[in-house]
GROMACS .gro file of C-alpha atoms in nm:
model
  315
    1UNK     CA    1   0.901  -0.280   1.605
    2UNK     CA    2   1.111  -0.114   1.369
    3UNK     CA    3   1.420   0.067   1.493
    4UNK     CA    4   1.351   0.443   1.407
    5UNK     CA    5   1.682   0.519   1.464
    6UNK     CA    6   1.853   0.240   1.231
    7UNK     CA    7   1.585   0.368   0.982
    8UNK     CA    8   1.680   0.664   0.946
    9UNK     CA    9   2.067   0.561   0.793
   10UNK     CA   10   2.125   0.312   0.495
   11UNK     CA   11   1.909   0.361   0.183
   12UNK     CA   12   1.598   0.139   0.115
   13UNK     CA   13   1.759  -0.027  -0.139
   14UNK     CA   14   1.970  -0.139   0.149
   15UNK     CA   15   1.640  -0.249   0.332
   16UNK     CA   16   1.647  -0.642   0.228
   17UNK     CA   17   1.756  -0.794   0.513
   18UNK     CA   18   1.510  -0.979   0.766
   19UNK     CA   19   1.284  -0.823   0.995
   20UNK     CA   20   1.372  -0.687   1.333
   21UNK     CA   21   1.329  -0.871   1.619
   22UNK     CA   22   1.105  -0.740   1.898
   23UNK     CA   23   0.699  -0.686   1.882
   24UNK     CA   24   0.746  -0.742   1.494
   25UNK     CA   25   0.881  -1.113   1.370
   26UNK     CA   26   0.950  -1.201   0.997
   27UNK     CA   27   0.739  -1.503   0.881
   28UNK     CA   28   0.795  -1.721   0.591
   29UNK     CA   29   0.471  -1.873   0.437
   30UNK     CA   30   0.504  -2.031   0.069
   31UNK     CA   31   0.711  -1.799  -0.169
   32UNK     CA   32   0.682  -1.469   0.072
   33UNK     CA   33   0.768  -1.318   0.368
   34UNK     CA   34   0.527  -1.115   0.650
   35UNK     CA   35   0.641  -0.832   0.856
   36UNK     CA   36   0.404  -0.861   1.128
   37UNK     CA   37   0.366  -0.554   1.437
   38UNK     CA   38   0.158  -0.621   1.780
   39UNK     CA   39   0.031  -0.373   1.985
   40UNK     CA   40   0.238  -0.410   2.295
   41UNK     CA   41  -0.019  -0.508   2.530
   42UNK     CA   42  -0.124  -0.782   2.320
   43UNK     CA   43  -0.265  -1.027   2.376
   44UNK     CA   44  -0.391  -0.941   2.689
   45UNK     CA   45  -0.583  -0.662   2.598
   46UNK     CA   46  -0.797  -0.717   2.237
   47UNK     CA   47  -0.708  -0.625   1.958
   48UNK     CA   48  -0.814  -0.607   1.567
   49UNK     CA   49  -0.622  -0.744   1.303
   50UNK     CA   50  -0.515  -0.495   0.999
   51UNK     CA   51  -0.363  -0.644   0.671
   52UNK     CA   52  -0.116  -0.382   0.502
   53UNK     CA   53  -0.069  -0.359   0.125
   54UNK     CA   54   0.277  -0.150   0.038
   55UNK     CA   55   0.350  -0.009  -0.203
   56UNK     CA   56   0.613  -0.149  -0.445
   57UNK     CA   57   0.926  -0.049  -0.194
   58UNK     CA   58   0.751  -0.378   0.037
   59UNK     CA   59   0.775  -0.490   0.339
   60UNK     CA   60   1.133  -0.439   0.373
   61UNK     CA   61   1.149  -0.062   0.334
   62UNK     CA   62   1.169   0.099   0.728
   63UNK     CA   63   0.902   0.341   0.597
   64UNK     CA   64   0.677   0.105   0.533
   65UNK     CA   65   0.799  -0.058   0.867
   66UNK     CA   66   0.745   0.258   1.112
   67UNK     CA   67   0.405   0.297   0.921
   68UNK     CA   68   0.299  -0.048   1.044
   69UNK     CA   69   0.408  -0.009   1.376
   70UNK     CA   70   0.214   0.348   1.385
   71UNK     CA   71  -0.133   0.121   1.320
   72UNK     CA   72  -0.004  -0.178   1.577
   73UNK     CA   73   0.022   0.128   1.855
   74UNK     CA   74  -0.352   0.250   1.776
   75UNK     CA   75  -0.445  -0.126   1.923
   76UNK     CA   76  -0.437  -0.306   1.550
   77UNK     CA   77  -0.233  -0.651   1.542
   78UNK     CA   78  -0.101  -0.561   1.155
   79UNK     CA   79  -0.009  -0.785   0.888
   80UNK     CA   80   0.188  -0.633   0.642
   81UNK     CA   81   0.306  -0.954   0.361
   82UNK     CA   82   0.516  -0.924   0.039
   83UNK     CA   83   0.251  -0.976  -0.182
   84UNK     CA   84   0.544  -0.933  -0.456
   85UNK     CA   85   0.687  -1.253  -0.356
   86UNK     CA   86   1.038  -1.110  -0.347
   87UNK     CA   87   0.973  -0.894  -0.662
   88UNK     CA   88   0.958  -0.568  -0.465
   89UNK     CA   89   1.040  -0.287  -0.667
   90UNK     CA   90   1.350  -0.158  -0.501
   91UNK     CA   91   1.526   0.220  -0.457
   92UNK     CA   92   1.692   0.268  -0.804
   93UNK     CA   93   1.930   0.555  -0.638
   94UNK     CA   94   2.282   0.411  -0.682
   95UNK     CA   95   2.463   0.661  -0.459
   96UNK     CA   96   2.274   0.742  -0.147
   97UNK     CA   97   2.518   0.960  -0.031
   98UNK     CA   98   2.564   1.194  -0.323
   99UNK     CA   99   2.454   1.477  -0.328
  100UNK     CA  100   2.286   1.550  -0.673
  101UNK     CA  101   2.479   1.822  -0.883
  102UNK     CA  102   2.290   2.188  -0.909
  103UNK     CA  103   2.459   2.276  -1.253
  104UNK     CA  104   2.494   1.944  -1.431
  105UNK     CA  105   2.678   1.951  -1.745
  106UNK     CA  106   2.509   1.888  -2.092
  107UNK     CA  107   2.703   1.559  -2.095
  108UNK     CA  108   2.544   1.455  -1.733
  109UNK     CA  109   2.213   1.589  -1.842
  110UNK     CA  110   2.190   1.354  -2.093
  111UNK     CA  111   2.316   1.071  -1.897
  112UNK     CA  112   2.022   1.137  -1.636
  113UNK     CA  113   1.792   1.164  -1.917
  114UNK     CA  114   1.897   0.846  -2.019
  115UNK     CA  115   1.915   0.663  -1.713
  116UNK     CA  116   1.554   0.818  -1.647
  117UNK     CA  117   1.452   0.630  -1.969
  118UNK     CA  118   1.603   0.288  -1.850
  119UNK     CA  119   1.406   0.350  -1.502
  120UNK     CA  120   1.067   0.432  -1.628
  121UNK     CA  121   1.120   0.106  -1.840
  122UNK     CA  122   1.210  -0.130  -1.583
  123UNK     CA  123   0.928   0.034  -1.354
  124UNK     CA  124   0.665  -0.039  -1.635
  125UNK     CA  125   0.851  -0.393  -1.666
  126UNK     CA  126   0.783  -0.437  -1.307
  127UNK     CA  127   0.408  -0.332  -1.298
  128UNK     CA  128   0.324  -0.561  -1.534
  129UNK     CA  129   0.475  -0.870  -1.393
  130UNK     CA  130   0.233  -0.765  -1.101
  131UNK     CA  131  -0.077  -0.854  -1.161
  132UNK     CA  132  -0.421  -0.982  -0.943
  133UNK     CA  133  -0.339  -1.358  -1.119
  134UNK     CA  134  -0.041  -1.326  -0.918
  135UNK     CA  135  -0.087  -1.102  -0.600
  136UNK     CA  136  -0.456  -1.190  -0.525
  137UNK     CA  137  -0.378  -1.600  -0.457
  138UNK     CA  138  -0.078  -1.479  -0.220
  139UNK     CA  139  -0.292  -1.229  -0.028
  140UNK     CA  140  -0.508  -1.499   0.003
  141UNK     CA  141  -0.317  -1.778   0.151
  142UNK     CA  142  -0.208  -1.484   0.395
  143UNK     CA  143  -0.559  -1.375   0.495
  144UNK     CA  144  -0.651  -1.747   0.569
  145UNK     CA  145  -0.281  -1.840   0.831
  146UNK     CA  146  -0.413  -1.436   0.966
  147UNK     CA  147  -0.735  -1.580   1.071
  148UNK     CA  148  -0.621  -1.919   1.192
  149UNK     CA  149  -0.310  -1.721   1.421
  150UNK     CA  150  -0.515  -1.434   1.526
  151UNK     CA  151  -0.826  -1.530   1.571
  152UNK     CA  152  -0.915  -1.369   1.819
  153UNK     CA  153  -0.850  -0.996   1.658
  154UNK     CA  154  -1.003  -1.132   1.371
  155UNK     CA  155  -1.304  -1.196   1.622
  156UNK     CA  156  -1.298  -0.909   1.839
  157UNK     CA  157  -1.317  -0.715   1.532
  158UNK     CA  158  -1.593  -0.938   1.374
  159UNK     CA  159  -1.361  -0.932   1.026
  160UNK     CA  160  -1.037  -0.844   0.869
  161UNK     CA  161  -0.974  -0.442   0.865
  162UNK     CA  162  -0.752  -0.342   0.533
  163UNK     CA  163  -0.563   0.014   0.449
  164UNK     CA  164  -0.324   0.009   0.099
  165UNK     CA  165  -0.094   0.244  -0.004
  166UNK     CA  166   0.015   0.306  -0.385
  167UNK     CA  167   0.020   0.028  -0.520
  168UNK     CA  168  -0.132  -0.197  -0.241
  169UNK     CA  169  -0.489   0.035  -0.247
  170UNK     CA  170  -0.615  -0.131  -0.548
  171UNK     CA  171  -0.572  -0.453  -0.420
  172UNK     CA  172  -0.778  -0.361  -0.092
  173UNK     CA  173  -1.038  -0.242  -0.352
  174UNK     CA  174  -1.042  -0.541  -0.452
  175UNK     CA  175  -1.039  -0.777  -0.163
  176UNK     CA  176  -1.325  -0.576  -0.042
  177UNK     CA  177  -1.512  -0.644  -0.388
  178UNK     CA  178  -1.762  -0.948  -0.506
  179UNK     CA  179  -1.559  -1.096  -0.752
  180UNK     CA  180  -1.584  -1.393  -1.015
  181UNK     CA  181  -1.388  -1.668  -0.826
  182UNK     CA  182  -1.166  -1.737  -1.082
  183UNK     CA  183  -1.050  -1.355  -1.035
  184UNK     CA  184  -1.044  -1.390  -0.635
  185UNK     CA  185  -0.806  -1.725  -0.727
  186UNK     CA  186  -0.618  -1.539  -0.973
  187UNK     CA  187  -0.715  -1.780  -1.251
  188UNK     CA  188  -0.755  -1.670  -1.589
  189UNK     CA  189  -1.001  -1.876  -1.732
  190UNK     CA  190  -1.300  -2.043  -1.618
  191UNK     CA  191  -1.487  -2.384  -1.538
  192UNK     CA  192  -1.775  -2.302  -1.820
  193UNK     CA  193  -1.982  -2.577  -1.707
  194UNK     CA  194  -1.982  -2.368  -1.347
  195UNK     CA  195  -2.103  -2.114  -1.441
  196UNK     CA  196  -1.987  -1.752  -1.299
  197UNK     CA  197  -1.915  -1.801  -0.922
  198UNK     CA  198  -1.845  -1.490  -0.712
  199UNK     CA  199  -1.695  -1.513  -0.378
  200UNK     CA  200  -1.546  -1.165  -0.136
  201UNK     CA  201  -1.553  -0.926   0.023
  202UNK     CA  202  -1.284  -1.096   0.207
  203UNK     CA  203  -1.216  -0.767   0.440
  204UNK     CA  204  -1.456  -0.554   0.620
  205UNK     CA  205  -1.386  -0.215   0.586
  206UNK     CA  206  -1.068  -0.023   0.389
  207UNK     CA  207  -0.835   0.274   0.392
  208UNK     CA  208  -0.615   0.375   0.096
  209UNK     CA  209  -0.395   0.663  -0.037
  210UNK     CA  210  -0.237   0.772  -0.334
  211UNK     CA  211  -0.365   0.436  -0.485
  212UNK     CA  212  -0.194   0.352  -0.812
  213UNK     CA  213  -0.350   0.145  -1.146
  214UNK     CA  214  -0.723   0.238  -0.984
  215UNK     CA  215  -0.995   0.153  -1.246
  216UNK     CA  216  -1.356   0.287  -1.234
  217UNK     CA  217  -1.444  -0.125  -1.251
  218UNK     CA  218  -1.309  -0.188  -0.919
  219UNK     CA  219  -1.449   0.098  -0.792
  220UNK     CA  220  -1.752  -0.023  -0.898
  221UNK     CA  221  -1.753  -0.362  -0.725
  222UNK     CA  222  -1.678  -0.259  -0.364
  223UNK     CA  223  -1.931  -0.378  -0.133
  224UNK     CA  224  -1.745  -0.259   0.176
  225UNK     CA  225  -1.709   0.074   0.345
  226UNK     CA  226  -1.409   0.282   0.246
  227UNK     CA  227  -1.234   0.585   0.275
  228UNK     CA  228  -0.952   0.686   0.006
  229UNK     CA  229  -0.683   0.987   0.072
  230UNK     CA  230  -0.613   1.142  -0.250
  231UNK     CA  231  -0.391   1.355  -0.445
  232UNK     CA  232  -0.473   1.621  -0.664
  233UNK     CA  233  -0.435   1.598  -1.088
  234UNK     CA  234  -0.244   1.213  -1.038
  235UNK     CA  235  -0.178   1.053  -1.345
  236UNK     CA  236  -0.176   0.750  -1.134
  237UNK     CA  237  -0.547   0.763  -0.993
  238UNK     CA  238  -0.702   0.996  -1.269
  239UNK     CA  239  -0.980   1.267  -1.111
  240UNK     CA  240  -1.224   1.125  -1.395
  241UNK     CA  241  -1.173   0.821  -1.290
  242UNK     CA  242  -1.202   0.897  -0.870
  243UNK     CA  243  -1.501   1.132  -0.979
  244UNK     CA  244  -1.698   0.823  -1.186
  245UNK     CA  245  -1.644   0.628  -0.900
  246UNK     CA  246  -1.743   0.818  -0.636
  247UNK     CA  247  -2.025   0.874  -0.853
  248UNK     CA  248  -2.092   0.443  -0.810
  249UNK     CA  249  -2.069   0.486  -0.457
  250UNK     CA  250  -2.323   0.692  -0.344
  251UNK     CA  251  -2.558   0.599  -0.620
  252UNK     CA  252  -2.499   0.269  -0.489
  253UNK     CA  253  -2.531   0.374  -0.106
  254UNK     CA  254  -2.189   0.219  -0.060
  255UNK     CA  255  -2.054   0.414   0.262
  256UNK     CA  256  -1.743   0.591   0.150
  257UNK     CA  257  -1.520   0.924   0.237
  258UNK     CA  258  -1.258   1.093  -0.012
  259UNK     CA  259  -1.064   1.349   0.087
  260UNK     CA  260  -0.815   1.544  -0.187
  261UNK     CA  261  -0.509   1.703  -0.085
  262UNK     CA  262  -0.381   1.921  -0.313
  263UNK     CA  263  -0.028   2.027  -0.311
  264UNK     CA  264   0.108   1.725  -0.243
  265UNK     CA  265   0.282   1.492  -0.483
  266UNK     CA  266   0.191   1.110  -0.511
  267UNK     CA  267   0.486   0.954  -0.456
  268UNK     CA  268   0.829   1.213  -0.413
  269UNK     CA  269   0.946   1.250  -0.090
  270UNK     CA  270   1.278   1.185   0.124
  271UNK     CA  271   1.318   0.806   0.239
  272UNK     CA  272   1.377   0.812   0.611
  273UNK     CA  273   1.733   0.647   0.504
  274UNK     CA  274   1.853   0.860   0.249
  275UNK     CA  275   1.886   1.278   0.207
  276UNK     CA  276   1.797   1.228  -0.205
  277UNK     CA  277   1.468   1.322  -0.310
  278UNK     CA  278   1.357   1.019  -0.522
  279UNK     CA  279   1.169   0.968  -0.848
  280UNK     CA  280   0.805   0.942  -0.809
  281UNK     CA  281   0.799   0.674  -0.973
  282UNK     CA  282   0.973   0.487  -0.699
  283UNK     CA  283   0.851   0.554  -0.352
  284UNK     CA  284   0.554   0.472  -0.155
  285UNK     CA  285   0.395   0.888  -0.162
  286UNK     CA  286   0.250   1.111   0.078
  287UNK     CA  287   0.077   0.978   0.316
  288UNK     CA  288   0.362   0.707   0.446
  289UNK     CA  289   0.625   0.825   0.743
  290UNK     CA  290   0.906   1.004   0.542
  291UNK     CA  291   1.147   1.335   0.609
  292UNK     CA  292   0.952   1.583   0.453
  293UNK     CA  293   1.086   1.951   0.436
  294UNK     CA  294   0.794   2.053   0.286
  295UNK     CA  295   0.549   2.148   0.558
  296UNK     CA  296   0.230   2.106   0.353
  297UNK     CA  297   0.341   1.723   0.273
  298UNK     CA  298   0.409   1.700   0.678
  299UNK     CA  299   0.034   1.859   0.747
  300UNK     CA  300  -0.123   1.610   0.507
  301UNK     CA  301   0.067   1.323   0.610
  302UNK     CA  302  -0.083   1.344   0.982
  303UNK     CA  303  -0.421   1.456   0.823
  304UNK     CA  304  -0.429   1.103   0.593
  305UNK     CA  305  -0.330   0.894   0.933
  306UNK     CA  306  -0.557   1.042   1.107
  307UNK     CA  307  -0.830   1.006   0.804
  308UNK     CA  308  -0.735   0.630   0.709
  309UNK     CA  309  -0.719   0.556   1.147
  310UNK     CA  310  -1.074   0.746   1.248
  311UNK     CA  311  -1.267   0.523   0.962
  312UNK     CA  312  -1.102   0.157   1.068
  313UNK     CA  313  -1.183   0.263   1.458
  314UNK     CA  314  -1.543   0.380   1.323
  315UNK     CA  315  -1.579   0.084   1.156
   0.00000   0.00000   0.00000
């Protein structure tokens, strides 16, 4: 598992290294890597097997890491792949240990506001280079190795449990969703003499927070149980958009639970590796292991574990 110690020096854009010996191992499949954690009386007592969608930091970033490990010790055998395929969308701090100037100069001000600019860009550049044509085919080829290699936690749990963060909750959405199977393949266009062929859900049940590029469509095409931690006023999961979904879901009977924490940003808080409080924009939020001085953030950290781990055990 990952060192909580080692994670707690060198910034995550440090974090790019391979994956720590011990109950975890780093796996190469086609084009990506796995960071996988056991429980550590596995195999010999069962087990369930949890896939776990990062946010854009990856599977590299010890947050991400000790958050893994935190499921794998609640008796889950988790499977957490880069389902950027290297593309990870990495710290953009360039000093991590400088600390950031209370009375900047009009000069420097303009230089952040500038470097702010460049940041946002190559975020949005980024996002859409990620897209279900290219993350839902990896996720894929990982769910099928998962259920040939763990069969037996895929068994004992009669299906695949899934929890996303950021980025990686839409994509649980959506692997628990009936989809056109040219969507579930990530193809773009379709076999017209087939017809429309829909294939999923390929998990059982979900957990996601803060989840990031949420629409009300794949809200509305979740078939499986599903409980989402969310923030308050995020411009990255709109309420309208939570509220018209939620809206689907019991209409629809689909068992779900939301809980909203207000207070508590959607993605700022101190990396584990690093005292600088980072852009939104660029770390995995809330809910995820971080140093939080904030003791509201700390409270509804534990609450969202605790949410996310009561509904996969209930499940």
């Amino acid at each position: 598992m990952a060192d909580e110690e080692v994670a707690t020096k060198g910034p995550e854009s440090d974090a790019q290294g391979s994956v720590v010996a011990g109950d975890t191992s780093a796996q190469k499949g086609p084009s990506m890597g796995v960071y996988i954690t056991k429980p550590s009386d596995y195999p010999h007592l069962p087990s369930k097997l949890l896939l776990f969608l990062t946010s854009g930091t990856g599977i590299h970033s010890k947050n991400n890491q000790l958050q893994a490990d935190k499921y794998a010790s609640e008796g889950f055998v988790v499977v957490m792949p880069d389902q950027f395929a290297g593309d990870s969308l990495q710290n953009t701090a360039t000093d991590p240990t400088a600390a950031p100037d209370a009375n900047p100069s009009m000069i420097e001000k303009v230089k952040m506001g500038f470097a702010d600019t460049a940041k946002s860009f190559m975020i949005d550049m980024w996002l859409a280079r990620q897209t279900p044509e290219k993350v839902l085919p990896l996720l894929h080829k990982v769910i099928e190795g998962a259920k040939d290699e763990f069969a037996d936690a895929v068994a004992n749990g009669d299906g695949i449990y899934a929890v996303g963060y950021c980025f990686g909750g839409k994509y649980v959405l959506l692997l628990g969703s009936e989809l056109p199977d040219t969507v579930a393949k990530g193809q773009t266009e379709k076999d017209e003499e087939q017809g429309v062929v829909k294939s999923g859900p390929q998990i059982k049940a979900g957990a996601i927070a803060h989840g990031t590029m949420i629409t009300k469509e794949d809200i509305e095409s979740l078939k499986v149980p599903v409980t989402m931690a969310c923030t308050e006023n995020d411009p990255l999961f709109p309420d309208d958009i939570r509220a018209e979904g939620q809206k689907y879901l019991v209409d629809h009977d689909v068992p779900h639970e939301i809980q909203v924490f207000p207070g508590v940003p959607h993605g700022q808080h101190q990396d584990l590796s690093t005292s600088i409080q980072t852009s939104t924009n660029t770390l995995p939020g809330f809910a995820v292991i971080g140093e939080y001085e904030d003791a509201k953030i700390k409270d509804a950290q534990k609450a969202a574990f605790e949410q996310m781990l009561s509904w996969l055990k209930s499940h």
